[in-house]
PDB file of C-alpha atoms in Angstrom:
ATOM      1  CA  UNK Q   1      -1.513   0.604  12.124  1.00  0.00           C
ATOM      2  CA  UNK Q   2      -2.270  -3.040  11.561  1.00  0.00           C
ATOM      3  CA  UNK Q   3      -1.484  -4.199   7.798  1.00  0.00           C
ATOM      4  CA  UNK Q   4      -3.489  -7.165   6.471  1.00  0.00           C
ATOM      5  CA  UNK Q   5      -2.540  -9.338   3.078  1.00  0.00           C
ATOM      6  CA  UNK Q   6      -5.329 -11.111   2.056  1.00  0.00           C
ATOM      7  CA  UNK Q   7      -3.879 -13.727  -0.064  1.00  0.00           C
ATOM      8  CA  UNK Q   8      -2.308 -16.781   0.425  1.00  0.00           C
ATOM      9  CA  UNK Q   9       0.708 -16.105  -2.364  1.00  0.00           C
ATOM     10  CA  UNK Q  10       4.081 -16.910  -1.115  1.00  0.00           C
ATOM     11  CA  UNK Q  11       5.584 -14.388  -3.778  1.00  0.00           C
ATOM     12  CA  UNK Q  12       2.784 -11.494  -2.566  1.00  0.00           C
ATOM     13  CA  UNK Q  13       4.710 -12.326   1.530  1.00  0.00           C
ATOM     14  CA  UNK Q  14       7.863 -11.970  -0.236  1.00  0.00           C
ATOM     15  CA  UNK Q  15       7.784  -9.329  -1.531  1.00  0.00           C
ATOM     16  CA  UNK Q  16       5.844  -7.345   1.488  1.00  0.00           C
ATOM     17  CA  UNK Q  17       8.422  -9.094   3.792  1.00  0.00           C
ATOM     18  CA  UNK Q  18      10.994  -7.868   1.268  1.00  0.00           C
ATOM     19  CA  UNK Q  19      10.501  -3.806   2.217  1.00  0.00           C
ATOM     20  CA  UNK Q  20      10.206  -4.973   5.789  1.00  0.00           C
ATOM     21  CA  UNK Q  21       6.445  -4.041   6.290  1.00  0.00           C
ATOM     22  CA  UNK Q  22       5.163  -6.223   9.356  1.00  0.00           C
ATOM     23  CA  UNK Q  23       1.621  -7.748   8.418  1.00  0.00           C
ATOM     24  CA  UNK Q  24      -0.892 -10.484   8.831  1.00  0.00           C
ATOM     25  CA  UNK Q  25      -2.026 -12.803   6.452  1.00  0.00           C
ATOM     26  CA  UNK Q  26      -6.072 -13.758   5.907  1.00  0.00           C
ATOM     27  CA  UNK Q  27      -6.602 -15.463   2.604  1.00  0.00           C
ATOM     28  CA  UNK Q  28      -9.350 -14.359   0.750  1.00  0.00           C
ATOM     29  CA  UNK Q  29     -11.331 -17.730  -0.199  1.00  0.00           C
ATOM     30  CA  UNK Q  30     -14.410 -16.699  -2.475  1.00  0.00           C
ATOM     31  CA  UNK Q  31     -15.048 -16.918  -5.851  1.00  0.00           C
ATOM     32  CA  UNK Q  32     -13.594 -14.845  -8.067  1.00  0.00           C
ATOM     33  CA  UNK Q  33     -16.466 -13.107 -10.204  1.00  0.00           C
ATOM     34  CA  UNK Q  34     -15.067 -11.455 -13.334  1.00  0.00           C
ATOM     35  CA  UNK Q  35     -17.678  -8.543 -14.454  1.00  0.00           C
ATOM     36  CA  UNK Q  36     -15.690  -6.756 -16.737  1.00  0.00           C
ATOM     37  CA  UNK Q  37     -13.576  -7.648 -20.108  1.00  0.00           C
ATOM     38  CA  UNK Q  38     -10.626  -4.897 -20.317  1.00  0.00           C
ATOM     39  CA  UNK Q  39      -7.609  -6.713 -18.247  1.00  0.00           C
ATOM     40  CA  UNK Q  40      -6.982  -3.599 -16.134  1.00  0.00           C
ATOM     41  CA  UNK Q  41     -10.722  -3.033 -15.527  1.00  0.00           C
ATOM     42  CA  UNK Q  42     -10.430  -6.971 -14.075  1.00  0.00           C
ATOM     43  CA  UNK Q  43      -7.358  -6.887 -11.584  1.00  0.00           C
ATOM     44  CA  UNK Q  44      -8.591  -3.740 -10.240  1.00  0.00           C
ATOM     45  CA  UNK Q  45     -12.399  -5.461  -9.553  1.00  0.00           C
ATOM     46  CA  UNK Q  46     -11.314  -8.790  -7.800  1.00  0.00           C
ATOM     47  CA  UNK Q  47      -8.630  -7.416  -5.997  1.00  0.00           C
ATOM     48  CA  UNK Q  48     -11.382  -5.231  -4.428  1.00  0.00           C
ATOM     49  CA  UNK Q  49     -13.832  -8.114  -4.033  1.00  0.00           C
ATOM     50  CA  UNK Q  50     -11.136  -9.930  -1.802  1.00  0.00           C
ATOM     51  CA  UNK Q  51     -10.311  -6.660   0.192  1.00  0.00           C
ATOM     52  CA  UNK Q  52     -13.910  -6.645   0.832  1.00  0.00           C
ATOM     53  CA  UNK Q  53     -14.398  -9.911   1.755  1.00  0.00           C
ATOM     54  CA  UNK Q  54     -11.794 -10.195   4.595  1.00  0.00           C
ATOM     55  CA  UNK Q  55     -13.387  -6.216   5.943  1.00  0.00           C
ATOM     56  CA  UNK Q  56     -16.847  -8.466   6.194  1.00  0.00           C
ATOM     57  CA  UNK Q  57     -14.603 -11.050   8.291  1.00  0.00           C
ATOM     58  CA  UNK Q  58     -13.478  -8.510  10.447  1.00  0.00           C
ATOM     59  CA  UNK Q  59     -16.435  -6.981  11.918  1.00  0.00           C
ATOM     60  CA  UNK Q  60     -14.984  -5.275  14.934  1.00  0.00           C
ATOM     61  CA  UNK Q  61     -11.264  -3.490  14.733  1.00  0.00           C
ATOM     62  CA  UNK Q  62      -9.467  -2.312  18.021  1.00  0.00           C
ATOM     63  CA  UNK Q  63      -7.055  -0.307  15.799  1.00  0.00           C
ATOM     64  CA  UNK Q  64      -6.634   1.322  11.953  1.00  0.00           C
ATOM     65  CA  UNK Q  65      -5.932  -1.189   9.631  1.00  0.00           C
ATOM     66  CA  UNK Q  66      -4.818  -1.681   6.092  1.00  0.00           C
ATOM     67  CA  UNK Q  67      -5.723  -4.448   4.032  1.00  0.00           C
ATOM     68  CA  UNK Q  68      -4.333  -5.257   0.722  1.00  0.00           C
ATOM     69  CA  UNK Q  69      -6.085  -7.065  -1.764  1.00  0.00           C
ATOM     70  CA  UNK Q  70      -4.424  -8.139  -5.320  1.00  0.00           C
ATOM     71  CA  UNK Q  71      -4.708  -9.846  -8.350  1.00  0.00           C
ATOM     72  CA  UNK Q  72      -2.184 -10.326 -11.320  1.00  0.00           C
ATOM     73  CA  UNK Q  73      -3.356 -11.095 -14.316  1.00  0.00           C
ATOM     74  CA  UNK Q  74      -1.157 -11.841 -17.955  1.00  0.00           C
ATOM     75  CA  UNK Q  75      -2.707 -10.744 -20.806  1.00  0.00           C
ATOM     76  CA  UNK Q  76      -1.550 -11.436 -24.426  1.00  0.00           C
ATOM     77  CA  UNK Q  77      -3.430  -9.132 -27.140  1.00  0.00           C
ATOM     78  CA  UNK Q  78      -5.899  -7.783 -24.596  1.00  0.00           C
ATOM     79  CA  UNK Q  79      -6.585 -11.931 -24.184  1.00  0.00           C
ATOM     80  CA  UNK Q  80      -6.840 -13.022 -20.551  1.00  0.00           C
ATOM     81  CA  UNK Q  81      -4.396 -15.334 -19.674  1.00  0.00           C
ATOM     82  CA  UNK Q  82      -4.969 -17.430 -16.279  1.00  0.00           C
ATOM     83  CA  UNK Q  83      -3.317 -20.307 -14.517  1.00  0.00           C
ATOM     84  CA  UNK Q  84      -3.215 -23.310 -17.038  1.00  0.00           C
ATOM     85  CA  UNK Q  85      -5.699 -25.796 -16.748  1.00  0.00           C
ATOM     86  CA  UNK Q  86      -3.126 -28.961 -17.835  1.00  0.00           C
ATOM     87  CA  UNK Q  87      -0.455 -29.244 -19.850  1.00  0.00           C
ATOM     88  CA  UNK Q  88      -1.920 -28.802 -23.072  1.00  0.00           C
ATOM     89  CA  UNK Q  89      -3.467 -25.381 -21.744  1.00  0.00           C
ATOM     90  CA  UNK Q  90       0.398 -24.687 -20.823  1.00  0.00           C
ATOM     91  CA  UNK Q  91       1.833 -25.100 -23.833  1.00  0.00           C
ATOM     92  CA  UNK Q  92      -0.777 -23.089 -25.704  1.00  0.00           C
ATOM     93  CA  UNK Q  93      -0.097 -20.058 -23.268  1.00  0.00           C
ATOM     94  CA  UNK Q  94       3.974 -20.223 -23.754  1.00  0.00           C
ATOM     95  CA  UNK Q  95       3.543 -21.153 -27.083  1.00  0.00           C
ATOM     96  CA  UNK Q  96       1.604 -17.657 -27.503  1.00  0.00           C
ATOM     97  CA  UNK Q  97       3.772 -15.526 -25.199  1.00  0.00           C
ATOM     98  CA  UNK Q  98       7.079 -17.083 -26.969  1.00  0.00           C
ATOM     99  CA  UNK Q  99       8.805 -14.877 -29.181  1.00  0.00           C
ATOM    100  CA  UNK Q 100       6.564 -12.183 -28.152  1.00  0.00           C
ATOM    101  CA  UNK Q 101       5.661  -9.232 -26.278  1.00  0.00           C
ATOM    102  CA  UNK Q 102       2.370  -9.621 -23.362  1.00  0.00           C
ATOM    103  CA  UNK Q 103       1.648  -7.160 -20.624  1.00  0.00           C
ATOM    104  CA  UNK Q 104       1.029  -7.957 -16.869  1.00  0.00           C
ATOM    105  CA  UNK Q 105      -1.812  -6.279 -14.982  1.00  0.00           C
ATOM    106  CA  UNK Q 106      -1.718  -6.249 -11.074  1.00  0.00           C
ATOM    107  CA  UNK Q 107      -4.453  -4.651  -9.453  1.00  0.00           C
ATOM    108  CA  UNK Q 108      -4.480  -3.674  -6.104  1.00  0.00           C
ATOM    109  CA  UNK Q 109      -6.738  -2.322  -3.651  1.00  0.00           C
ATOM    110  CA  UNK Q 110      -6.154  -0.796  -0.165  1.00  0.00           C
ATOM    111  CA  UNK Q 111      -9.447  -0.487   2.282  1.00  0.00           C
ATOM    112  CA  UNK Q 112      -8.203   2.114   5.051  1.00  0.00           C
ATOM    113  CA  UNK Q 113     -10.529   1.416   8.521  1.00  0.00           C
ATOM    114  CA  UNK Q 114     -10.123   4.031  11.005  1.00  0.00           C
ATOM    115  CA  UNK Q 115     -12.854   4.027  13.714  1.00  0.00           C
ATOM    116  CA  UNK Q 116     -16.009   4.685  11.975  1.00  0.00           C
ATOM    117  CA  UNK Q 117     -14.184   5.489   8.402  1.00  0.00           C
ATOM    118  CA  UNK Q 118     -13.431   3.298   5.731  1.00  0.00           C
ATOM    119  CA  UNK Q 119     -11.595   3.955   2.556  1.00  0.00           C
ATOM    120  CA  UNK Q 120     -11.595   1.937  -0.695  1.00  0.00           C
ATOM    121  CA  UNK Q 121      -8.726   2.854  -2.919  1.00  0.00           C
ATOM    122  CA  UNK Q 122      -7.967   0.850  -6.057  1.00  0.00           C
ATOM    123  CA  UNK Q 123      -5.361   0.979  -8.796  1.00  0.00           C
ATOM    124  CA  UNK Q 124      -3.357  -0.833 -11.332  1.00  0.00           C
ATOM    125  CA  UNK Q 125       0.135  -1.271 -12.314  1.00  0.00           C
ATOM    126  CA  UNK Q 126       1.125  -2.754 -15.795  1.00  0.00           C
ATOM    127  CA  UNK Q 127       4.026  -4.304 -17.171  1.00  0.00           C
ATOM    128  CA  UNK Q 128       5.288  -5.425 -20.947  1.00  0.00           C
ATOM    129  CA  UNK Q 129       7.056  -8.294 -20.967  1.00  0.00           C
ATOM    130  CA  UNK Q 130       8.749  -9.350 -23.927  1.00  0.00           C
ATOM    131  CA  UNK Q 131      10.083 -13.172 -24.444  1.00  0.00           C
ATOM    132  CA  UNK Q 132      12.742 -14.742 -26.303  1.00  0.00           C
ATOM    133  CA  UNK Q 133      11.651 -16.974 -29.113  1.00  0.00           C
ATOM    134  CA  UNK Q 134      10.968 -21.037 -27.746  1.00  0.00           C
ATOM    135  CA  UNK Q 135      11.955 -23.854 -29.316  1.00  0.00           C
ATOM    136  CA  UNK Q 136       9.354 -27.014 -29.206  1.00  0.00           C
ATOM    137  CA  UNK Q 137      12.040 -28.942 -26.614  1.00  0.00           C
ATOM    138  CA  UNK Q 138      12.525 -25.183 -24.801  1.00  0.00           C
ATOM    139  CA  UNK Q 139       9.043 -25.063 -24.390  1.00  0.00           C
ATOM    140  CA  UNK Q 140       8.444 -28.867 -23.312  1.00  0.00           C
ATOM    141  CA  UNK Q 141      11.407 -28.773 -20.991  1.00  0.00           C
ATOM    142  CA  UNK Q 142      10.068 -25.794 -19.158  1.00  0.00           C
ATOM    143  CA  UNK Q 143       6.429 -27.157 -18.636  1.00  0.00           C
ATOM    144  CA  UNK Q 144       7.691 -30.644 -17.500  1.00  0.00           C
ATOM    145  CA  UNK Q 145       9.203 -28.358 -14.481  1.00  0.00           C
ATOM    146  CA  UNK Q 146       6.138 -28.125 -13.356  1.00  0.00           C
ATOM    147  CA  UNK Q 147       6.299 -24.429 -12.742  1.00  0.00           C
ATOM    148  CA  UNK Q 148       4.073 -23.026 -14.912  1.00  0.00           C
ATOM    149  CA  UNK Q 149       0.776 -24.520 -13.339  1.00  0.00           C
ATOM    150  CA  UNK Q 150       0.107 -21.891 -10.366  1.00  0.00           C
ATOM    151  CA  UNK Q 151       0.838 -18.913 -12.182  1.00  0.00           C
ATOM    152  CA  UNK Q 152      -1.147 -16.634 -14.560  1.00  0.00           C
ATOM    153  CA  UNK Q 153      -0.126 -16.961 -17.798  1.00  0.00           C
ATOM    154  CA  UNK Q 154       1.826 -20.090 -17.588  1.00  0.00           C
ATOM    155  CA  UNK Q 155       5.082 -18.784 -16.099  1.00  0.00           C
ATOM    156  CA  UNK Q 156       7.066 -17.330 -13.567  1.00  0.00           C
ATOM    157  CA  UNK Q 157       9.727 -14.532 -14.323  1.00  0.00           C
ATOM    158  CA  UNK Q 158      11.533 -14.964 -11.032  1.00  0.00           C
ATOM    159  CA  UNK Q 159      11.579 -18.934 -11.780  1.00  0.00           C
ATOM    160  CA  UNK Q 160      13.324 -20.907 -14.561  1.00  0.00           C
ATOM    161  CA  UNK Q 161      11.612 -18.790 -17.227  1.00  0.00           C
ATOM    162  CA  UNK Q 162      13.608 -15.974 -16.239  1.00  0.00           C
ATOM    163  CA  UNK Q 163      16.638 -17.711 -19.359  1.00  0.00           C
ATOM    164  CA  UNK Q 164      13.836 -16.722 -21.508  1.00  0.00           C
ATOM    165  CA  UNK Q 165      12.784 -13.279 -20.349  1.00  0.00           C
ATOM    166  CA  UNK Q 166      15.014 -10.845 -23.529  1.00  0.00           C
ATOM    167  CA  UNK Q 167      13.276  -7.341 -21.249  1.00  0.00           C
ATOM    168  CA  UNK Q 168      10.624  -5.940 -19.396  1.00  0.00           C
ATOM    169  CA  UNK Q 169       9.378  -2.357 -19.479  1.00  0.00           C
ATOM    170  CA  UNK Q 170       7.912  -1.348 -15.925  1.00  0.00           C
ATOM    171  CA  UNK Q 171       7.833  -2.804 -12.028  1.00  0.00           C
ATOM    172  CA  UNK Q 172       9.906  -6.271 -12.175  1.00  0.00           C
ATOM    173  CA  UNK Q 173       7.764  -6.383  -8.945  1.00  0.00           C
ATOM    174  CA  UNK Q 174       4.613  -6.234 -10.642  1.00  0.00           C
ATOM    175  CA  UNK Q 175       4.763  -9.272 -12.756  1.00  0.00           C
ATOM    176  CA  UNK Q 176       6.249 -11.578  -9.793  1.00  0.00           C
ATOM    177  CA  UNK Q 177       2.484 -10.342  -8.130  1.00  0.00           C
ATOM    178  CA  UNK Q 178       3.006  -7.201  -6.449  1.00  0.00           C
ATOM    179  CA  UNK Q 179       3.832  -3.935  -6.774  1.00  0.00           C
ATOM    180  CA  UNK Q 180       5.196  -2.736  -3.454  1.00  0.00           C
ATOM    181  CA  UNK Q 181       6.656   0.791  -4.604  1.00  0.00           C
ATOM    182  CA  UNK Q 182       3.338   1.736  -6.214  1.00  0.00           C
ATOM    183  CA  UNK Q 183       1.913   0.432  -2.865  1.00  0.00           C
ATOM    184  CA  UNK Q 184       4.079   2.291  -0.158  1.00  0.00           C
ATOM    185  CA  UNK Q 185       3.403   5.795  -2.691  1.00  0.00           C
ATOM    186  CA  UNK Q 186      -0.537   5.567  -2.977  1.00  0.00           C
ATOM    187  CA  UNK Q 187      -0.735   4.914   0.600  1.00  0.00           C
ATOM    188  CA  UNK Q 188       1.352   7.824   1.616  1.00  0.00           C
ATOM    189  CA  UNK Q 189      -1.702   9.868  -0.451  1.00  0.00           C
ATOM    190  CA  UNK Q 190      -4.037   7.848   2.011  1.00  0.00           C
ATOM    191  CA  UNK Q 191      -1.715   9.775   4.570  1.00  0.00           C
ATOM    192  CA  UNK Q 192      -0.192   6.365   5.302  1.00  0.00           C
ATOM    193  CA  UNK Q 193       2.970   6.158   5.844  1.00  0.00           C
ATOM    194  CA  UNK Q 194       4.329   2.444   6.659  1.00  0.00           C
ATOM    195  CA  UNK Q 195       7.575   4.032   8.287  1.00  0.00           C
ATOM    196  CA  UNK Q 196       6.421   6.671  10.139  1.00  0.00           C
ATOM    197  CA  UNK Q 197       3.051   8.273  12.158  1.00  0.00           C
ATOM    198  CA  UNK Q 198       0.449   7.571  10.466  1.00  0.00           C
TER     199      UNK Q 198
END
């Protein structure tokens, strides 16, 4: 079985290198078309549409393959959150999620190509997150690291933010981009099983 990532995240590799699962990377590069409003409803849609795009890619397969497309989302009061536009747009986001509790959708979806057969299967995992109250020179300090501009939401838990993280309820996984155990069990109901005969 041949296992395809298709996105370019250094946290998604991680995290897939992290359980040892051996795997190709092909970045998904099309636009992202959001058709739906509910957060869960969202992840679950573009991680499909960049499954799909790297299955149109690869037109012929010499063995089964997996590939996994995601997308993580942070919403706050059912409100999208996506990767701040500038700093302004950063402090607005932290400023929101401060003192607060926001949940973290990560949809995922696995395409399953065996021969002529090919299986869509998409899901989502969420997370609550719940952050310390933010002073005004907490909250300035963090965004003039620089690290909340590539990340939905306007953080990252596994980064500095984590001094400001009081708990999380669900897959610590999920909010850094990917939820591998929730991966490795719905593709064992595909009948895939990523340390054993497939």
């Amino acid at each position: 079985m041949k296992y395809i990532l298709a996105s370019a995240s250094p946290r998604r590799r991680e995290l897939l290198e992290q359980i040892g699962l051996e795997f190709e990377i092909i970045p998904a590069c099309g636009e992202e078309v959001i058709q739906y409003e509910r957060p869960e409803e969202v992840v679950m849609d573009l991680s499909r549409q960049k499954a799909e795009e790297i299955v149109k890619k690869r037109t012929e397969i010499t063995i089964p393959e997996v590939i996994i497309g995601a997308d993580t989302v942070v919403a706050y009061k059912d409100t999208i959150l996506g990767k701040p536009k500038d700093k302004g747009d950063a402090y607005r986001m932290i400023s929101l999620l401060q003192g607060n509790s926001h949940k973290v959708y990560t949809g995922v979806t696995l395409i399953l190509r065996s021969g002529e057969k090919t299986t869509v299967h998409s899901f989502f995992e969420e997370t609550k997150v719940t952050m310390y109250p933010m002073s005004e020179a907490e909250r300035e300090w963090y965004i003039d690291t620089k690290e909340p501009f590539d990340k939905a939401g306007g953080y990252g838990i596994q980064g500095k933010c984590a001094i400001f993280i009081e708990k999380i309820s669900g897959d610590y996984n999920n909010v850094v981009g990917l939820p591998v155990a929730r991966i490795y069990q719905e593709l064992l109901k595909l009948g895939v099983d990523i340390y054993g005969e497939s």
